[in-house]
Backbone atoms as SQL, in Angstrom:
CREATE TABLE atoms (id INTEGER PRIMARY KEY, chain TEXT, resi INTEGER, resn TEXT, atom TEXT, x REAL, y REAL, z REAL);
INSERT INTO atoms VALUES
  (1, 'A', 1, 'MET', 'N', 23.259, -1.517, 5.790),
  (2, 'A', 1, 'MET', 'CA', 21.811, -1.660, 4.962),
  (3, 'A', 1, 'MET', 'C', 21.374, -0.522, 5.831),
  (4, 'A', 2, 'VAL', 'N', 20.312, -0.048, 4.961),
  (5, 'A', 2, 'VAL', 'CA', 19.472, 1.358, 5.466),
  (6, 'A', 2, 'VAL', 'C', 17.907, 0.680, 5.597),
  (7, 'A', 3, 'ASP', 'N', 17.234, 1.094, 6.694),
  (8, 'A', 3, 'ASP', 'CA', 16.058, 0.804, 7.092),
  (9, 'A', 3, 'ASP', 'C', 15.313, 1.105, 5.635),
  (10, 'A', 4, 'LYS', 'N', 14.328, 0.121, 5.274),
  (11, 'A', 4, 'LYS', 'CA', 13.461, 0.164, 4.059),
  (12, 'A', 4, 'LYS', 'C', 12.269, 1.264, 4.621),
  (13, 'A', 5, 'LYS', 'N', 11.923, 1.362, 5.941),
  (14, 'A', 5, 'LYS', 'CA', 10.948, 2.456, 6.149),
  (15, 'A', 5, 'LYS', 'C', 11.319, 3.527, 6.101),
  (16, 'A', 6, 'LEU', 'N', 12.773, 3.910, 6.136),
  (17, 'A', 6, 'LEU', 'CA', 13.386, 5.348, 6.235),
  (18, 'A', 6, 'LEU', 'C', 13.182, 5.573, 4.649),
  (19, 'A', 7, 'MET', 'N', 13.687, 4.645, 3.955),
  (20, 'A', 7, 'MET', 'CA', 13.876, 4.965, 2.446),
  (21, 'A', 7, 'MET', 'C', 12.343, 5.166, 2.144),
  (22, 'A', 8, 'ILE', 'N', 11.167, 4.634, 2.311),
  (23, 'A', 8, 'ILE', 'CA', 9.900, 4.988, 1.860),
  (24, 'A', 8, 'ILE', 'C', 9.521, 6.233, 2.581),
  (25, 'A', 9, 'ASP', 'N', 9.988, 6.482, 3.704),
  (26, 'A', 9, 'ASP', 'CA', 9.515, 7.849, 4.217),
  (27, 'A', 9, 'ASP', 'C', 10.313, 9.052, 3.319),
  (28, 'A', 10, 'LYS', 'N', 11.490, 8.802, 2.865),
  (29, 'A', 10, 'LYS', 'CA', 11.918, 9.697, 2.000),
  (30, 'A', 10, 'LYS', 'C', 11.476, 9.921, 0.798),
  (31, 'A', 11, 'LEU', 'N', 10.961, 8.746, 0.268),
  (32, 'A', 11, 'LEU', 'CA', 10.363, 8.752, -1.189),
  (33, 'A', 11, 'LEU', 'C', 8.960, 9.567, -0.934),
  (34, 'A', 12, 'VAL', 'N', 8.194, 9.616, 0.299),
  (35, 'A', 12, 'VAL', 'CA', 6.866, 10.066, 0.610),
  (36, 'A', 12, 'VAL', 'C', 7.383, 11.749, 0.607),
  (37, 'A', 13, 'GLU', 'N', 8.498, 12.263, 1.275),
  (38, 'A', 13, 'GLU', 'CA', 8.842, 13.489, 1.369),
  (39, 'A', 13, 'GLU', 'C', 8.885, 14.062, -0.003),
  (40, 'A', 14, 'GLN', 'N', 9.817, 13.475, -0.692),
  (41, 'A', 14, 'GLN', 'CA', 9.917, 13.828, -2.225),
  (42, 'A', 14, 'GLN', 'C', 8.627, 13.903, -2.787),
  (43, 'A', 15, 'GLU', 'N', 7.871, 13.009, -2.795),
  (44, 'A', 15, 'GLU', 'CA', 6.340, 13.072, -3.545),
  (45, 'A', 15, 'GLU', 'C', 5.694, 14.335, -3.180),
  (46, 'A', 16, 'SER', 'N', 5.830, 14.659, -1.730),
  (47, 'A', 16, 'SER', 'CA', 4.948, 15.925, -1.427),
  (48, 'A', 16, 'SER', 'C', 5.494, 17.151, -1.855),
  (49, 'A', 17, 'VAL', 'N', 6.889, 17.153, -2.088),
  (50, 'A', 17, 'VAL', 'CA', 7.710, 18.385, -2.774),
  (51, 'A', 17, 'VAL', 'C', 7.378, 18.397, -4.299),
  (52, 'A', 18, 'LEU', 'N', 7.172, 17.335, -4.638),
  (53, 'A', 18, 'LEU', 'CA', 6.919, 17.289, -6.328),
  (54, 'A', 18, 'LEU', 'C', 5.287, 17.615, -6.410),
  (55, 'A', 19, 'PHE', 'N', 4.402, 17.287, -5.603),
  (56, 'A', 19, 'PHE', 'CA', 3.058, 17.753, -5.645),
  (57, 'A', 19, 'PHE', 'C', 2.906, 19.110, -5.462),
  (58, 'A', 20, 'LYS', 'N', 3.756, 19.720, -4.933),
  (59, 'A', 20, 'LYS', 'CA', 3.669, 21.218, -4.419),
  (60, 'A', 20, 'LYS', 'C', 4.191, 22.052, -5.568),
  (61, 'A', 21, 'SER', 'N', 4.999, 21.440, -6.272),
  (62, 'A', 21, 'SER', 'CA', 5.501, 22.156, -7.414),
  (63, 'A', 21, 'SER', 'C', 4.397, 22.755, -8.529),
  (64, 'A', 22, 'ARG', 'N', 4.627, 23.720, -9.393),
  (65, 'A', 22, 'ARG', 'CA', 3.600, 24.074, -10.196),
  (66, 'A', 22, 'ARG', 'C', 3.509, 23.555, -11.473),
  (67, 'A', 23, 'ASN', 'N', 5.138, 22.804, -11.744),
  (68, 'A', 23, 'ASN', 'CA', 5.029, 22.205, -13.057),
  (69, 'A', 23, 'ASN', 'C', 4.457, 20.970, -13.164),
  (70, 'A', 24, 'PRO', 'N', 3.701, 21.175, -14.254),
  (71, 'A', 24, 'PRO', 'CA', 2.914, 19.848, -14.540),
  (72, 'A', 24, 'PRO', 'C', 3.533, 18.464, -14.745),
  (73, 'A', 25, 'GLU', 'N', 4.726, 18.681, -15.200),
  (74, 'A', 25, 'GLU', 'CA', 5.593, 17.451, -15.084),
  (75, 'A', 25, 'GLU', 'C', 5.989, 16.822, -13.812),
  (76, 'A', 26, 'ASP', 'N', 6.180, 17.580, -12.889),
  (77, 'A', 26, 'ASP', 'CA', 6.482, 17.512, -11.499),
  (78, 'A', 26, 'ASP', 'C', 5.179, 16.600, -10.868),
  (79, 'A', 27, 'LYS', 'N', 4.015, 17.065, -11.187),
  (80, 'A', 27, 'LYS', 'CA', 2.840, 16.595, -10.783),
  (81, 'A', 27, 'LYS', 'C', 2.702, 15.112, -11.199),
  (82, 'A', 28, 'LYS', 'N', 2.828, 14.773, -12.486),
  (83, 'A', 28, 'LYS', 'CA', 3.008, 13.642, -13.136),
  (84, 'A', 28, 'LYS', 'C', 3.811, 12.416, -12.622),
  (85, 'A', 29, 'ALA', 'N', 5.150, 13.110, -12.169),
  (86, 'A', 29, 'ALA', 'CA', 6.089, 12.447, -11.598),
  (87, 'A', 29, 'ALA', 'C', 5.722, 11.917, -10.129),
  (88, 'A', 30, 'ALA', 'N', 5.081, 12.823, -9.467),
  (89, 'A', 30, 'ALA', 'CA', 4.280, 12.600, -8.054),
  (90, 'A', 30, 'ALA', 'C', 3.504, 11.581, -8.302),
  (91, 'A', 31, 'ASP', 'N', 2.603, 11.537, -9.322),
  (92, 'A', 31, 'ASP', 'CA', 1.678, 10.428, -9.312),
  (93, 'A', 31, 'ASP', 'C', 2.256, 9.082, -9.513),
  (94, 'A', 32, 'THR', 'N', 3.093, 9.164, -10.179),
  (95, 'A', 32, 'THR', 'CA', 4.069, 7.592, -10.324),
  (96, 'A', 32, 'THR', 'C', 4.481, 7.218, -9.241),
  (97, 'A', 33, 'LEU', 'N', 5.418, 8.414, -8.604),
  (98, 'A', 33, 'LEU', 'CA', 6.108, 7.870, -7.343),
  (99, 'A', 33, 'LEU', 'C', 5.086, 7.409, -6.260),
  (100, 'A', 34, 'MET', 'N', 4.044, 7.983, -6.153),
  (101, 'A', 34, 'MET', 'CA', 2.952, 7.597, -5.394),
  (102, 'A', 34, 'MET', 'C', 2.302, 6.138, -5.484),
  (103, 'A', 35, 'LYS', 'N', 2.448, 5.726, -6.609),
  (104, 'A', 35, 'LYS', 'CA', 2.105, 4.308, -7.486),
  (105, 'A', 35, 'LYS', 'C', 3.357, 3.363, -6.662),
  (106, 'A', 36, 'VAL', 'N', 4.522, 3.720, -6.968),
  (107, 'A', 36, 'VAL', 'CA', 5.635, 3.011, -6.520),
  (108, 'A', 36, 'VAL', 'C', 5.626, 2.759, -5.018),
  (109, 'A', 37, 'ILE', 'N', 5.414, 4.011, -4.234),
  (110, 'A', 37, 'ILE', 'CA', 5.371, 3.761, -2.891),
  (111, 'A', 37, 'ILE', 'C', 4.383, 2.828, -2.445),
  (112, 'A', 38, 'ALA', 'N', 3.322, 2.729, -3.072),
  (113, 'A', 38, 'ALA', 'CA', 2.184, 1.807, -2.486),
  (114, 'A', 38, 'ALA', 'C', 2.779, 0.356, -2.984),
  (115, 'A', 39, 'ASP', 'N', 3.246, 0.174, -3.992),
  (116, 'A', 39, 'ASP', 'CA', 3.771, -1.132, -4.390),
  (117, 'A', 39, 'ASP', 'C', 4.639, -1.597, -3.440),
  (118, 'A', 40, 'LEU', 'N', 5.731, -0.715, -3.058),
  (119, 'A', 40, 'LEU', 'CA', 6.693, -1.060, -2.141),
  (120, 'A', 40, 'LEU', 'C', 6.171, -1.458, -0.541),
  (121, 'A', 41, 'LYS', 'N', 5.074, -0.495, -0.221),
  (122, 'A', 41, 'LYS', 'CA', 4.629, -0.976, 1.151),
  (123, 'A', 41, 'LYS', 'C', 3.690, -2.142, 1.075),
  (124, 'A', 42, 'GLY', 'N', 3.222, -2.328, -0.104),
  (125, 'A', 42, 'GLY', 'CA', 2.166, -3.632, -0.507),
  (126, 'A', 42, 'GLY', 'C', 3.327, -4.870, -0.573),
  (127, 'A', 43, 'GLY', 'N', 4.339, -4.768, -0.682),
  (128, 'A', 43, 'GLY', 'CA', 5.265, -5.991, -0.735),
  (129, 'A', 43, 'GLY', 'C', 5.419, -6.509, -2.205),
  (130, 'A', 44, 'LYS', 'N', 5.098, -5.600, -3.238),
  (131, 'A', 44, 'LYS', 'CA', 5.099, -6.184, -4.551),
  (132, 'A', 44, 'LYS', 'C', 6.574, -6.266, -5.129),
  (133, 'A', 45, 'TYR', 'N', 7.323, -5.548, -4.508),
  (134, 'A', 45, 'TYR', 'CA', 8.726, -5.848, -4.821),
  (135, 'A', 45, 'TYR', 'C', 9.991, -6.073, -3.626),
  (136, 'A', 46, 'ASP', 'N', 10.691, -7.153, -3.853),
  (137, 'A', 46, 'ASP', 'CA', 11.708, -7.721, -2.755),
  (138, 'A', 46, 'ASP', 'C', 12.861, -6.854, -3.308),
  (139, 'A', 47, 'TYR', 'N', 13.004, -6.120, -2.405),
  (140, 'A', 47, 'TYR', 'CA', 14.122, -5.044, -2.575),
  (141, 'A', 47, 'TYR', 'C', 15.129, -5.011, -1.552),
  (142, 'A', 48, 'LYS', 'N', 16.380, -4.582, -1.596),
  (143, 'A', 48, 'LYS', 'CA', 17.532, -4.267, -0.301),
  (144, 'A', 48, 'LYS', 'C', 17.899, -2.832, -0.862),
  (145, 'A', 49, 'VAL', 'N', 18.050, -2.376, 0.313),
  (146, 'A', 49, 'VAL', 'CA', 18.732, -0.993, 0.193),
  (147, 'A', 49, 'VAL', 'C', 19.983, -0.640, 0.846),
  (148, 'A', 50, 'TRP', 'N', 20.881, -0.158, 0.257),
  (149, 'A', 50, 'TRP', 'CA', 22.222, -0.062, 0.866),
  (150, 'A', 50, 'TRP', 'C', 22.387, 1.289, 0.916),
  (151, 'A', 51, 'GLU', 'N', 23.412, 1.687, 1.795),
  (152, 'A', 51, 'GLU', 'CA', 23.796, 3.204, 2.038),
  (153, 'A', 51, 'GLU', 'C', 25.254, 3.425, 1.454),
  (154, 'A', 52, 'ASP', 'N', 25.385, 4.563, 0.619),
  (155, 'A', 52, 'ASP', 'CA', 26.860, 4.850, 0.150),
  (156, 'A', 52, 'ASP', 'C', 27.835, 5.183, 0.990);
């Protein structure tokens, strides 16, 4: 099993990459990802993370 905090940290990294993009679609995806990250941190979803 992978640490949930590590998963959230990786998602935050991806969010910052998307925000730096000049593509407007990437910025929309970053906004959505920001909402998902907030929900994950807030405990809205019960989830388990596995490593391949």
